[in-house]
Coordinates of C-alpha atoms in Angstrom, one line a residue:
M105 CA 22.9 -15.5 -4.9
P106 CA 21.3 -16.4 -8.3
D107 CA 20.6 -20.0 -7.1
T108 CA 19.3 -19.1 -3.5
L109 CA 15.5 -20.0 -3.7
I110 CA 13.3 -18.6 -1.1
L111 CA 9.7 -20.1 -0.8
I112 CA 6.4 -17.5 0.4
A113 CA 3.6 -18.8 1.9
E114 CA 1.2 -15.9 2.3
D115 CA -2.5 -16.1 1.6
S116 CA -2.6 -12.4 0.4
P117 CA -2.1 -12.3 -3.3
E118 CA -1.1 -8.7 -3.0
I119 CA 1.5 -9.2 -0.5
R120 CA 2.9 -12.0 -2.5
R121 CA 3.4 -10.2 -5.4
F122 CA 4.7 -7.2 -3.3
L123 CA 7.6 -9.8 -2.1
E124 CA 8.0 -11.3 -5.3
E125 CA 8.2 -8.4 -7.7
A126 CA 9.2 -5.2 -5.3
V127 CA 11.4 -7.0 -2.9
L128 CA 13.2 -10.5 -4.0
R129 CA 13.3 -10.9 -7.4
P130 CA 15.0 -7.2 -7.9
A131 CA 17.6 -8.7 -5.4
G132 CA 18.6 -11.5 -7.6
Y133 CA 16.6 -14.2 -5.4
Q134 CA 14.7 -16.9 -7.1
V135 CA 10.8 -16.8 -5.5
R136 CA 8.3 -19.6 -5.3
S137 CA 4.9 -18.9 -3.5
V138 CA 2.1 -20.7 -2.2
G139 CA -1.3 -19.4 -0.6
D140 CA -1.7 -22.3 2.4
G141 CA 0.3 -23.9 5.0
L142 CA 0.0 -27.7 3.8
S143 CA 1.3 -26.5 0.3
A144 CA 4.0 -24.6 1.7
L145 CA 5.0 -27.7 3.6
T146 CA 4.8 -29.9 0.8
L147 CA 6.8 -28.0 -1.7
A148 CA 9.3 -27.2 1.1
R149 CA 9.9 -30.7 1.2
E150 CA 10.2 -31.3 -2.4
L151 CA 12.2 -28.3 -3.1
Q152 CA 14.5 -27.7 -0.1
P153 CA 14.4 -23.9 -0.4
D154 CA 17.3 -22.1 1.1
L155 CA 14.7 -19.9 3.1
V156 CA 10.9 -19.7 3.8
I157 CA 9.2 -16.6 4.3
T158 CA 5.5 -17.6 5.9
D159 CA 2.5 -15.5 7.1
Q160 CA 0.9 -16.5 10.4
H161 CA -2.4 -16.5 9.4
M162 CA -3.0 -19.0 6.6
P163 CA -5.4 -21.8 5.7
S164 CA -4.4 -25.3 6.8
L165 CA -1.5 -24.5 8.7
T166 CA -0.6 -21.4 10.6
G167 CA 3.2 -20.0 10.1
I168 CA 4.3 -21.0 13.3
E169 CA 2.9 -24.5 12.8
L170 CA 4.6 -24.6 9.5
I171 CA 7.8 -23.5 11.1
R172 CA 7.5 -26.1 13.8
K173 CA 6.9 -28.7 11.1
L174 CA 10.1 -27.4 9.3
R175 CA 12.3 -27.6 12.2
S176 CA 11.4 -31.3 12.7
D177 CA 12.5 -32.4 9.0
P178 CA 16.2 -32.4 8.7
P179 CA 17.8 -30.9 7.2
T180 CA 16.4 -27.7 8.6
I181 CA 15.6 -25.0 6.5
P182 CA 15.5 -21.3 7.9
A183 CA 12.4 -19.5 8.3
I184 CA 10.9 -15.8 8.6
L185 CA 7.6 -15.1 10.2
I186 CA 5.4 -11.9 9.1
T187 CA 2.2 -11.3 10.7
S188 CA -0.1 -8.6 10.8
E189 CA -0.4 -8.7 14.7
G190 CA 2.4 -6.9 16.6
S191 CA 1.9 -8.8 20.0
E192 CA 5.1 -9.9 22.2
A193 CA 3.7 -13.0 23.0
L194 CA 3.4 -13.8 19.5
A195 CA 7.2 -12.8 19.1
V196 CA 8.0 -15.1 21.6
E197 CA 6.1 -18.1 20.6
A198 CA 7.6 -17.6 17.0
M199 CA 11.1 -17.5 18.3
R200 CA 10.6 -20.4 20.3
A201 CA 9.3 -22.3 17.2
G202 CA 12.4 -22.0 15.7
A203 CA 11.6 -18.4 13.6
L204 CA 14.9 -16.8 12.5
D205 CA 13.5 -13.3 12.5
Y206 CA 10.0 -12.0 13.0
L207 CA 8.5 -9.0 10.8
T208 CA 5.1 -6.8 11.8
K209 CA 3.2 -5.8 8.5
P210 CA 3.6 -3.4 7.0
F211 CA 7.4 -3.6 6.6
E212 CA 9.7 -1.7 4.2
A213 CA 11.6 -3.7 1.6
E214 CA 15.2 -2.9 3.1
H215 CA 13.9 -4.4 6.4
M216 CA 12.8 -7.6 4.8
L217 CA 16.0 -7.8 2.8
A218 CA 18.1 -7.2 6.0
A219 CA 16.0 -10.3 7.5
V220 CA 16.5 -12.3 4.5
G221 CA 20.3 -12.0 4.5
R222 CA 20.6 -12.9 8.1
A223 CA 18.6 -16.1 7.8
L224 CA 20.5 -17.0 5.0
A225 CA 23.6 -16.5 6.5
E226 CA 22.6 -18.4 9.3
G227 CA 21.6 -21.4 7.0
R228 CA 24.9 -20.9 5.2
R229 CA 26.5 -21.6 8.6
W230 CA 24.6 -24.3 9.8
Q231 CA 25.2 -25.9 6.5
A232 CA 29.2 -25.4 6.6
L233 CA 29.4 -27.1 9.9
V234 CA 27.1 -29.9 8.6
V235 CA 29.4 -30.6 6.0
A236 CA 32.5 -30.5 7.8
Q237 CA 31.6 -32.9 10.2
T238 CA 33.8 -36.0 9.5
D239 CA 33.4 -40.0 10.8
S240 CA 35.9 -39.7 13.2
Q241 CA 35.4 -39.6 16.7
E242 CA 37.3 -36.4 17.0
G243 CA 34.9 -34.9 14.1
A244 CA 32.1 -36.3 15.8
R245 CA 33.2 -34.3 18.9
R246 CA 33.8 -31.2 16.9
L247 CA 30.3 -31.5 15.3
E248 CA 28.6 -31.6 18.8
R249 CA 30.6 -28.7 20.1
R250 CA 29.9 -26.8 16.5
L251 CA 25.9 -27.5 17.0
K252 CA 26.1 -26.5 20.5
E253 CA 27.9 -23.1 19.2
L254 CA 25.2 -23.0 16.6
E255 CA 22.4 -23.2 19.2
T256 CA 24.0 -20.4 21.2
L257 CA 24.4 -18.0 17.9
A258 CA 20.8 -18.3 17.1
L259 CA 19.6 -17.5 20.7
I260 CA 22.3 -14.7 20.7
G261 CA 20.9 -13.8 17.0
R262 CA 17.5 -13.4 18.1
T263 CA 18.2 -11.4 21.1
V264 CA 20.5 -9.2 19.3
T265 CA 17.8 -8.8 16.2
V266 CA 15.2 -7.5 18.8
M267 CA 17.2 -5.3 21.2
L268 CA 17.5 -1.7 20.0
D269 CA 19.9 -0.3 22.8
L270 CA 23.2 -0.5 20.8
D271 CA 25.4 -0.5 23.7
K272 CA 23.5 -3.3 25.4
V273 CA 23.6 -5.1 22.1
L274 CA 27.4 -4.7 21.3
T275 CA 28.3 -5.6 24.9
T276 CA 26.5 -9.1 24.2
V277 CA 28.1 -9.8 21.0
V278 CA 31.6 -9.1 22.3
E279 CA 30.7 -11.4 25.7
A280 CA 29.2 -13.9 23.4
A281 CA 32.3 -14.2 21.1
V282 CA 34.4 -14.6 24.1
R283 CA 32.5 -17.3 25.6
L284 CA 32.0 -19.2 22.3
T285 CA 35.8 -19.2 21.5
E286 CA 37.0 -19.6 25.3
A287 CA 39.0 -16.3 24.8
E288 CA 40.4 -14.4 27.5
E289 CA 39.9 -11.1 26.1
G290 CA 37.3 -9.6 23.5
S291 CA 36.5 -6.1 22.0
L292 CA 34.7 -4.2 19.6
L293 CA 36.2 -1.4 17.8
L294 CA 34.4 1.2 15.5
L295 CA 36.0 3.7 13.3
D296 CA 35.3 7.5 14.4
D297 CA 34.5 10.7 12.6
G298 CA 38.5 11.0 12.4
G299 CA 39.2 7.7 11.1
E300 CA 40.4 6.4 14.6
L301 CA 39.2 3.2 16.2
T302 CA 37.6 3.5 19.7
M303 CA 36.8 0.6 21.9
R304 CA 32.8 0.7 21.7
A305 CA 32.3 -2.8 23.8
S306 CA 34.8 -4.9 25.6
K307 CA 35.1 -8.0 27.9
N308 CA 37.7 -8.6 30.7
F309 CA 39.7 -4.8 29.6
D310 CA 40.3 -2.3 32.4
E311 CA 37.3 0.4 32.1
E312 CA 39.4 3.1 32.0
F313 CA 41.5 1.9 29.3
A314 CA 38.5 0.7 27.2
R315 CA 37.0 4.3 27.7
T316 CA 40.3 6.3 26.5
F317 CA 41.3 3.5 23.8
R318 CA 42.3 5.0 20.6
L319 CA 44.1 3.4 17.5
R320 CA 44.9 4.5 14.3
T321 CA 44.2 2.5 11.4
D322 CA 47.9 2.7 10.0
D323 CA 50.4 0.2 10.9
S324 CA 48.2 -2.0 12.8
L325 CA 46.7 -5.5 12.7
A326 CA 43.0 -3.9 13.6
G327 CA 43.7 -1.3 11.0
S328 CA 45.0 -4.0 8.4
V329 CA 41.2 -5.7 8.8
I330 CA 39.6 -2.1 8.1
A331 CA 41.8 -1.8 4.7
S332 CA 41.3 -5.2 3.6
G333 CA 37.8 -6.2 5.0
E334 CA 39.3 -9.5 5.7
P335 CA 39.7 -11.4 9.1
V336 CA 42.9 -11.8 10.7
F337 CA 44.2 -15.0 12.4
L338 CA 47.2 -15.0 14.6
D339 CA 48.8 -18.3 16.3
E340 CA 52.4 -19.5 17.2
S341 CA 53.0 -20.1 13.2
A342 CA 51.6 -16.7 11.9
P343 CA 54.2 -14.7 10.0
Q344 CA 53.2 -11.5 12.1
K345 CA 53.8 -13.7 15.5
I346 CA 57.0 -15.0 14.3
K347 CA 58.4 -11.5 13.0
T348 CA 57.2 -9.1 15.8
S349 CA 56.7 -11.5 19.0
Y350 CA 53.2 -10.1 19.2
L351 CA 52.4 -10.0 22.8
V352 CA 49.4 -12.7 22.6
H353 CA 49.1 -16.4 22.5
S354 CA 46.7 -16.2 19.5
L355 CA 44.2 -13.6 18.3
I356 CA 41.1 -13.2 15.8
Y357 CA 40.0 -9.6 14.3
V358 CA 36.9 -10.0 11.8
P359 CA 35.6 -7.2 9.8
L360 CA 32.3 -5.4 10.8
R361 CA 30.7 -4.5 7.4
V362 CA 27.3 -2.5 6.8
R363 CA 26.3 -2.0 3.1
G364 CA 29.7 -3.0 1.7
H365 CA 31.9 -1.2 3.9
T366 CA 34.1 -1.7 7.1
I367 CA 33.1 0.1 10.0
G368 CA 35.0 -1.7 12.5
V369 CA 36.5 -4.9 13.7
L370 CA 35.5 -7.6 16.3
G371 CA 38.5 -9.3 18.2
V372 CA 39.3 -11.7 20.7
D373 CA 42.5 -13.0 22.1
N374 CA 44.3 -15.4 24.4
R375 CA 47.4 -13.6 26.2
K376 CA 48.5 -16.9 27.9
A377 CA 49.2 -20.2 26.7
G378 CA 46.2 -22.3 27.1
R379 CA 43.4 -22.9 24.2
T380 CA 44.7 -21.9 20.9
L381 CA 42.0 -20.2 18.8
T382 CA 41.5 -21.9 15.5
R383 CA 40.1 -21.3 11.9
E384 CA 36.5 -22.7 13.2
D385 CA 36.4 -20.0 15.7
V386 CA 37.2 -17.4 12.9
T387 CA 34.0 -18.8 11.3
V388 CA 32.4 -18.2 14.7
M389 CA 33.8 -14.9 14.9
L390 CA 32.4 -13.9 11.6
A391 CA 28.8 -14.8 12.7
M392 CA 29.1 -12.5 15.7
A393 CA 30.4 -9.9 13.5
D394 CA 27.4 -10.3 11.1
Y395 CA 25.1 -10.2 14.4
A396 CA 27.0 -6.8 15.4
A397 CA 26.8 -5.1 12.0
I398 CA 23.1 -5.9 11.8
A399 CA 22.3 -4.5 15.3
I400 CA 24.4 -1.3 14.2
E401 CA 22.2 -0.9 10.9
N402 CA 19.3 -1.8 12.9
A403 CA 19.9 0.7 15.3
R404 CA 20.6 3.3 12.6
L405 CA 17.3 2.1 10.7
Y406 CA 15.2 2.5 13.9
T407 CA 16.5 5.9 14.6
R408 CA 15.9 7.0 11.1
S409 CA 12.2 5.6 11.2
E410 CA 11.8 6.9 14.7
E411 CA 12.8 10.6 13.4
A412 CA 10.3 9.8 10.2
R413 CA 7.5 8.5 12.5
S414 CA 8.0 11.5 14.6
K415 CA 7.8 14.0 11.4
L416 CA 5.0 12.0 10.0
E417 CA 3.0 12.2 13.6
T418 CA 3.7 15.7 13.7
V419 CA 2.5 16.5 10.1
L420 CA -0.8 14.4 10.6
S421 CA -1.4 16.0 14.1
Q422 CA -1.0 19.4 12.6
T423 CA -3.0 18.8 9.4
E424 CA -6.5 20.0 8.9
N425 CA -7.4 17.1 6.4
G426 CA -8.6 13.8 8.0
V427 CA -6.3 10.6 6.8
I428 CA -7.3 7.1 7.6
V429 CA -5.4 4.3 6.5
V430 CA -6.8 0.8 6.6
D431 CA -4.9 -2.6 5.5
P432 CA -6.8 -4.9 3.0
D433 CA -8.7 -6.6 5.5
H434 CA -10.2 -3.1 6.5
R435 CA -8.4 -2.8 10.0
L436 CA -7.2 0.4 11.0
L437 CA -3.2 1.3 10.5
L438 CA -3.4 4.9 10.9
I439 CA -5.8 7.6 12.0
N440 CA -5.1 11.2 13.1
R441 CA -6.7 13.5 15.5
A442 CA -8.9 15.6 12.5
A443 CA -10.4 12.2 11.5
Q444 CA -11.1 11.1 15.0
D445 CA -12.6 14.5 15.5
A446 CA -14.8 14.2 12.4
F447 CA -16.4 10.9 13.3
G448 CA -16.5 11.5 16.9
V449 CA -14.4 8.2 17.8
D450 CA -11.5 8.3 20.5
G451 CA -9.2 5.6 22.2
D452 CA -6.9 3.0 20.6
L453 CA -8.4 2.2 17.4
L454 CA -5.4 0.8 15.5
G455 CA -5.6 -2.9 14.7
R456 CA -9.4 -2.8 14.9
S457 CA -12.3 -3.1 12.0
V458 CA -13.4 0.0 10.5
A459 CA -16.8 -1.5 11.5
E460 CA -15.8 -1.4 15.0
A461 CA -14.6 2.2 14.8
F462 CA -17.2 4.0 12.7
D463 CA -20.8 3.8 12.1
D464 CA -21.2 6.4 9.2
P465 CA -22.8 4.3 6.3
R466 CA -20.7 6.2 3.4
L467 CA -17.5 5.9 5.0
L468 CA -17.9 2.4 5.5
A469 CA -19.3 2.0 2.2
L470 CA -16.4 3.5 0.5
I471 CA -13.7 1.8 2.3
R472 CA -15.1 -1.6 1.8
E473 CA -16.1 -0.9 -1.9
P474 CA -14.3 -3.4 -4.0
G475 CA -11.8 -2.5 -6.9
R476 CA -8.7 -0.6 -6.5
Q477 CA -9.5 2.4 -8.5
A478 CA -9.3 6.2 -6.7
R479 CA -12.9 7.2 -6.0
R480 CA -14.3 10.1 -4.2
E481 CA -17.6 10.6 -2.0
E482 CA -19.0 13.4 -0.2
I483 CA -20.2 12.9 3.4
E484 CA -22.0 14.8 5.6
L485 CA -21.4 15.0 9.1
A486 CA -23.9 15.4 12.2
D487 CA -22.5 18.8 13.2
G488 CA -23.3 20.1 9.4
R489 CA -19.9 20.0 7.7
T490 CA -19.4 18.3 4.6
L491 CA -16.4 16.1 3.6
N492 CA -14.8 15.3 0.8
A493 CA -13.7 11.7 1.5
Q494 CA -11.1 10.2 -1.3
R495 CA -10.0 6.8 -1.5
T496 CA -6.7 5.8 -2.8
A497 CA -5.1 2.3 -2.9
I498 CA -1.7 1.9 -1.6
Q499 CA 0.2 -1.4 -3.1
G500 CA 1.4 -3.6 -0.5
V501 CA -0.2 -1.6 2.6
G502 CA -4.1 -1.2 1.9
E503 CA -6.1 1.9 1.2
A504 CA -5.7 5.7 2.3
I505 CA -8.9 7.9 2.8
I506 CA -8.1 11.7 2.7
L507 CA -11.0 13.5 4.4
Q508 CA -11.0 17.4 3.1
D509 CA -13.3 19.7 4.7
I510 CA -15.4 21.3 1.9
T511 CA -18.2 23.1 3.7
H512 CA -17.5 26.3 2.7
L513 CA -17.3 25.4 -1.0
K514 CA -20.4 23.6 -0.6
E515 CA -22.1 26.9 0.6
L516 CA -20.5 28.9 -2.4
D517 CA -21.8 26.1 -4.8
R518 CA -25.4 26.7 -2.8
I519 CA -25.2 30.5 -3.6
K520 CA -23.9 30.2 -7.2
S521 CA -26.8 27.5 -7.7
E522 CA -29.3 29.9 -6.3
F523 CA -27.8 32.6 -8.4
V524 CA -27.9 30.6 -11.6
T525 CA -31.5 29.4 -11.0
T526 CA -33.0 32.8 -10.7
V527 CA -30.6 34.4 -13.5
S528 CA -32.0 31.1 -15.7
H529 CA -35.4 31.8 -14.7
D530 CA -35.3 35.3 -15.4
L531 CA -33.9 34.5 -19.1
R532 CA -36.9 32.4 -20.1
S533 CA -39.0 35.5 -21.1
P534 CA -36.6 37.1 -23.2
L535 CA -35.5 34.3 -24.7
T536 CA -39.2 33.6 -26.0
A537 CA -39.4 36.9 -27.4
I538 CA -36.1 36.9 -29.2
L539 CA -37.3 33.1 -30.8
G540 CA -41.0 34.5 -31.2
Y541 CA -40.1 37.7 -33.1
S542 CA -37.1 35.6 -35.1
Q543 CA -40.1 33.5 -36.3
L544 CA -42.4 36.5 -37.5
I545 CA -39.6 38.1 -39.5
G546 CA -40.4 36.3 -42.4
R547 CA -44.0 37.4 -42.0
A548 CA -42.9 41.4 -42.4
G549 CA -41.7 40.7 -45.7
S550 CA -39.6 38.5 -47.8
L551 CA -36.0 37.7 -46.8
N552 CA -33.2 37.0 -49.2
E553 CA -31.3 33.9 -48.7
Q554 CA -28.4 35.6 -46.5
Q555 CA -31.3 37.0 -44.2
Q556 CA -32.7 33.7 -44.0
E557 CA -29.5 31.8 -42.8
F558 CA -29.0 34.9 -40.3
V559 CA -32.3 34.1 -38.9
R560 CA -31.7 30.4 -38.7
R561 CA -28.6 30.9 -36.7
V562 CA -30.5 33.3 -34.1
Q563 CA -33.1 30.7 -33.8
L564 CA -30.7 27.8 -33.7
S565 CA -28.6 30.0 -30.7
V566 CA -31.6 30.7 -28.6
E567 CA -32.9 27.1 -28.8
E568 CA -29.2 25.8 -27.4
I569 CA -29.5 28.9 -25.0
T570 CA -33.1 27.5 -23.7
E571 CA -31.6 24.0 -23.3
L572 CA -28.9 25.6 -21.4
V573 CA -31.4 27.6 -19.0
T574 CA -33.6 24.3 -18.9
D575 CA -30.7 22.1 -17.8
L576 CA -29.8 24.8 -15.3
L577 CA -33.5 24.7 -13.7
D578 CA -34.0 21.2 -13.6
L579 CA -30.6 21.1 -11.6
G580 CA -31.5 23.7 -9.4
K581 CA -34.9 21.9 -8.6
I582 CA -33.1 18.7 -7.8
E583 CA -30.8 20.0 -5.7
A584 CA -33.0 22.3 -3.9
G585 CA -35.2 18.9 -3.0
L586 CA -38.1 19.9 -4.8
D587 CA -38.7 16.7 -6.2
N588 CA -39.2 14.6 -3.2
A589 CA -42.5 12.6 -4.7
R590 CA -41.5 9.1 -4.8
E591 CA -43.4 5.8 -5.8
R592 CA -42.4 2.3 -6.5
T593 CA -40.9 2.6 -10.1
P594 CA -39.8 -0.1 -12.7
V595 CA -36.5 0.9 -13.4
G596 CA -36.3 -2.0 -16.2
V597 CA -39.0 -0.2 -17.8
L598 CA -37.8 3.2 -17.9
A599 CA -34.6 1.6 -19.4
R600 CA -36.4 0.4 -22.2
Y601 CA -38.6 3.5 -22.8
S602 CA -35.1 5.3 -22.8
V603 CA -33.4 3.2 -25.2
E604 CA -36.2 2.9 -27.7
G605 CA -36.6 6.9 -27.7
L606 CA -32.8 7.0 -28.4
R607 CA -32.7 4.3 -30.9
G608 CA -33.4 6.5 -33.9
A609 CA -30.5 8.8 -32.6
A610 CA -28.0 5.8 -32.2
E611 CA -28.7 4.5 -35.7
A612 CA -28.4 7.8 -37.3
R613 CA -24.9 8.1 -36.1
G614 CA -24.3 4.3 -36.9
L615 CA -24.3 3.0 -33.7
K616 CA -25.5 -0.5 -32.4
L617 CA -27.6 0.2 -29.3
D618 CA -28.3 -2.6 -26.8
L619 CA -30.6 -3.5 -24.0
T620 CA -30.0 -6.5 -21.4
M621 CA -32.0 -6.2 -18.5
P622 CA -33.8 -9.2 -16.7
E623 CA -37.8 -9.3 -16.6
D624 CA -37.9 -9.4 -12.7
L625 CA -35.4 -6.6 -11.9
P626 CA -36.5 -5.2 -8.7
M627 CA -38.5 -1.8 -8.5
V628 CA -36.8 1.1 -6.5
M629 CA -38.6 4.0 -5.0
G630 CA -38.2 7.3 -6.5
S631 CA -39.4 9.6 -9.3
P632 CA -40.1 8.1 -12.7
I633 CA -39.4 11.4 -14.6
R634 CA -36.4 11.9 -13.0
L635 CA -35.1 8.2 -13.2
R636 CA -35.7 8.2 -16.9
Q637 CA -33.8 11.3 -17.2
M638 CA -31.0 10.1 -15.4
I639 CA -30.8 6.9 -17.9
A640 CA -31.5 9.0 -20.8
N641 CA -28.6 11.3 -20.1
L642 CA -26.4 8.6 -19.7
I643 CA -27.3 6.9 -22.9
E644 CA -27.4 10.4 -24.8
N645 CA -23.8 11.0 -23.5
A646 CA -22.6 7.3 -24.6
I647 CA -24.4 8.1 -28.1
K648 CA -22.7 11.5 -28.7
Y649 CA -19.0 10.4 -27.9
T650 CA -19.1 7.0 -29.6
P651 CA -17.7 7.2 -32.9
A652 CA -19.5 5.5 -36.4
G653 CA -19.5 1.7 -36.0
G654 CA -19.5 1.7 -32.1
H655 CA -21.6 -0.2 -29.8
V656 CA -23.6 1.2 -26.5
R657 CA -24.8 -1.1 -24.1
V658 CA -27.5 -0.9 -21.5
E659 CA -27.1 -3.5 -18.7
G660 CA -29.2 -4.0 -15.3
E661 CA -28.8 -6.5 -12.7
A662 CA -30.1 -7.1 -9.0
D663 CA -27.8 -7.7 -6.2
A664 CA -29.3 -8.1 -2.9
D665 CA -31.0 -5.0 -2.0
Q666 CA -29.9 -3.0 -4.9
V667 CA -30.5 -2.2 -8.5
I668 CA -27.4 -1.7 -10.7
L669 CA -27.4 -0.1 -14.1
H670 CA -24.3 -0.2 -16.5
V671 CA -23.9 2.3 -19.5
R672 CA -21.1 1.0 -21.6
D673 CA -19.5 2.5 -24.7
D674 CA -16.5 1.7 -26.7
G675 CA -15.7 5.3 -27.4
P676 CA -12.1 7.2 -26.9
G677 CA -12.3 6.9 -23.3
I678 CA -11.8 9.5 -20.8
P679 CA -8.3 10.7 -19.6
P680 CA -7.7 9.6 -15.9
A681 CA -7.1 13.2 -14.8
D682 CA -10.5 14.5 -15.9
Q683 CA -12.4 11.3 -14.5
P684 CA -12.6 13.0 -10.8
Y685 CA -14.3 16.2 -12.2
L686 CA -17.0 14.5 -14.5
F687 CA -20.1 15.3 -12.3
D688 CA -19.2 19.0 -11.6
K689 CA -21.1 21.7 -13.4
F690 CA -20.0 22.9 -16.8
Y691 CA -17.1 20.5 -16.9
R692 CA -16.2 18.7 -20.1
A693 CA -13.1 16.0 -20.5
S694 CA -10.2 18.0 -22.1
N695 CA -10.3 15.2 -25.1
V696 CA -13.7 16.3 -26.4
P697 CA -13.8 17.7 -29.8
D698 CA -14.5 21.5 -30.0
E699 CA -17.4 21.0 -32.5
T700 CA -19.2 18.3 -30.1
P701 CA -22.5 20.0 -28.5
G702 CA -22.8 20.0 -24.9
T703 CA -23.8 22.3 -21.8
G704 CA -21.6 20.2 -19.5
L705 CA -24.2 19.8 -17.2
G706 CA -25.9 16.3 -18.1
L707 CA -23.7 14.2 -15.7
S708 CA -24.2 16.9 -13.0
I709 CA -28.0 16.5 -13.3
V710 CA -27.2 12.5 -13.4
K711 CA -25.2 12.7 -10.4
S712 CA -27.9 15.1 -8.3
I713 CA -30.7 12.6 -9.4
V714 CA -28.8 9.6 -8.0
D715 CA -27.5 11.2 -4.9
N716 CA -31.3 12.6 -4.5
H717 CA -32.5 8.5 -4.6
G718 CA -29.7 7.5 -2.2
G719 CA -27.6 5.8 -4.9
R720 CA -23.8 5.6 -6.0
I721 CA -22.4 6.4 -9.5
W722 CA -19.0 6.0 -10.6
V723 CA -17.2 6.0 -14.0
E724 CA -14.6 3.5 -15.0
S725 CA -13.0 4.3 -18.2
K726 CA -9.5 4.0 -20.2
L727 CA -8.1 5.9 -23.0
G728 CA -8.8 4.1 -26.2
G729 CA -10.9 1.2 -24.1
G730 CA -14.4 2.8 -23.6
T731 CA -16.3 4.0 -20.9
T732 CA -18.9 2.6 -18.3
F733 CA -20.9 4.4 -16.0
T734 CA -22.3 2.4 -13.0
V735 CA -25.5 3.3 -11.0
V736 CA -26.2 1.7 -7.7
L737 CA -29.8 2.4 -6.7
P738 CA -31.5 0.9 -3.1
A739 CA -34.3 -1.3 -3.6
P740 CA -37.2 -1.2 -1.0
A741 CA -38.0 -4.1 1.2
S742 CA -40.9 -6.0 -0.4

């Protein structure tokens, strides 16, 4: 295996990495990979790999075209076709082209390794037959016969690997073994739970005898195969035949091995003198035993996968959360009933593009957004419900979107916001009185130094509470939709005003504050006051959490009909566990020092302003690597 080279032809870098790093290299194979058909053909002719794994849809050459060309160039290189199309017609076309196996995406690593093992085994048998030929006429005849056998084996192998009825598969294997070796009888024996061999399939045996057959593994030829894991070949010169006058003219027993364990025996025999079985027939029988073992393993895996699929379907159908899974091309791989009901879709949607299945712009934007990081989005449905949609990347598959109904939480949040707004408004009058009287204390008489410090602390605390009340009232106005006045607003100018207004604060902390903004940045339709507040809050946040000597950058760019703002810093970063909650009210990251002032409302205000303007905001951060907040605002058509 260390010298076994496998060439991957796949235009998807994610799938190439998955096959190389998660499947083949851990199994000990050498791997080369390319992204288009012509390069794969050129490299295959140059390197002569032991196996080619090719995707159907590739630039230059399709997978089937590549396999046909490989088949036409001796020596033949085995090939496996992988595709996202699970059609019977494509499977038939692939087999006709010469593919040794056919896998539909997504597939499990153990399925791919099983397919690779089968293909490599058939390739080795082919090479062994070619090497074994001689220049003599007899050698030529034997080679011709073996080539015919190989073609039959390949045909049987392709048939066996796509059949899931185990009894039919094993019967097919036994019949093929008898036919290829020109034997009189054939049988396939499997170990039962009691350690005895039972006849699972047979050819030319009495039906009643086959059904009731039981054989102990001790003191029998079949039992010796189970014990040793090695084939038994019996002819006139065999020691067993000489000593026991065994009641057959010739016989072959070969082991059935699954995952390193012998689970049964495949055998053929001739009772009458006729064609004597040969060592070459042992090779054929070993091949057939491989197919039988593969069929048994396939049946076991199929049963287990069907049980898992049934459980998954039950879980998905019963869960209240919506689940959507798409591949890297944004085609539906899975959607449960809750998700279908939420977006009013029905029918057979699997394999279709998300654009065909859904018309909700926020859901489509969430799915299509570039990048592999997890992200959340709130989606309001036509029936008044609100869903929390969270996107998560799944390596080798695509993306999963989990939809959770948070309507009741939004209602609670609304009630809480109304309460907080009312209380905050009512606090202004007593706070004003407290601040006013604290300022008048000094006029009523002289204060000592300690008294003056107490008054200063009272005034500082009142100012902090007043700032909190102001933030709460601002947030209440924004969330209540009281700032609906819109006008064409130059975001670039607002950004410059904000940067210049905060440059002194940045310099006081020993920070460098830069602005990179194109002069022709499009305008947006919005509230100048709120948009400037949003930009200023993000810059203040960056300044607050960036250590001395750091760098804060404000950047702007236009992309089609959008204006994009980035506020970057090289501060300590935000822990991944905190990032999904940064825009929640009163939430502060777990690594913020206790002495750092703040209400936990700044980013919540920013998020509300962005949402009110039909935009999107997200954060990208790495511990020790700084933080970037990105805001996308729609630009009106000029």
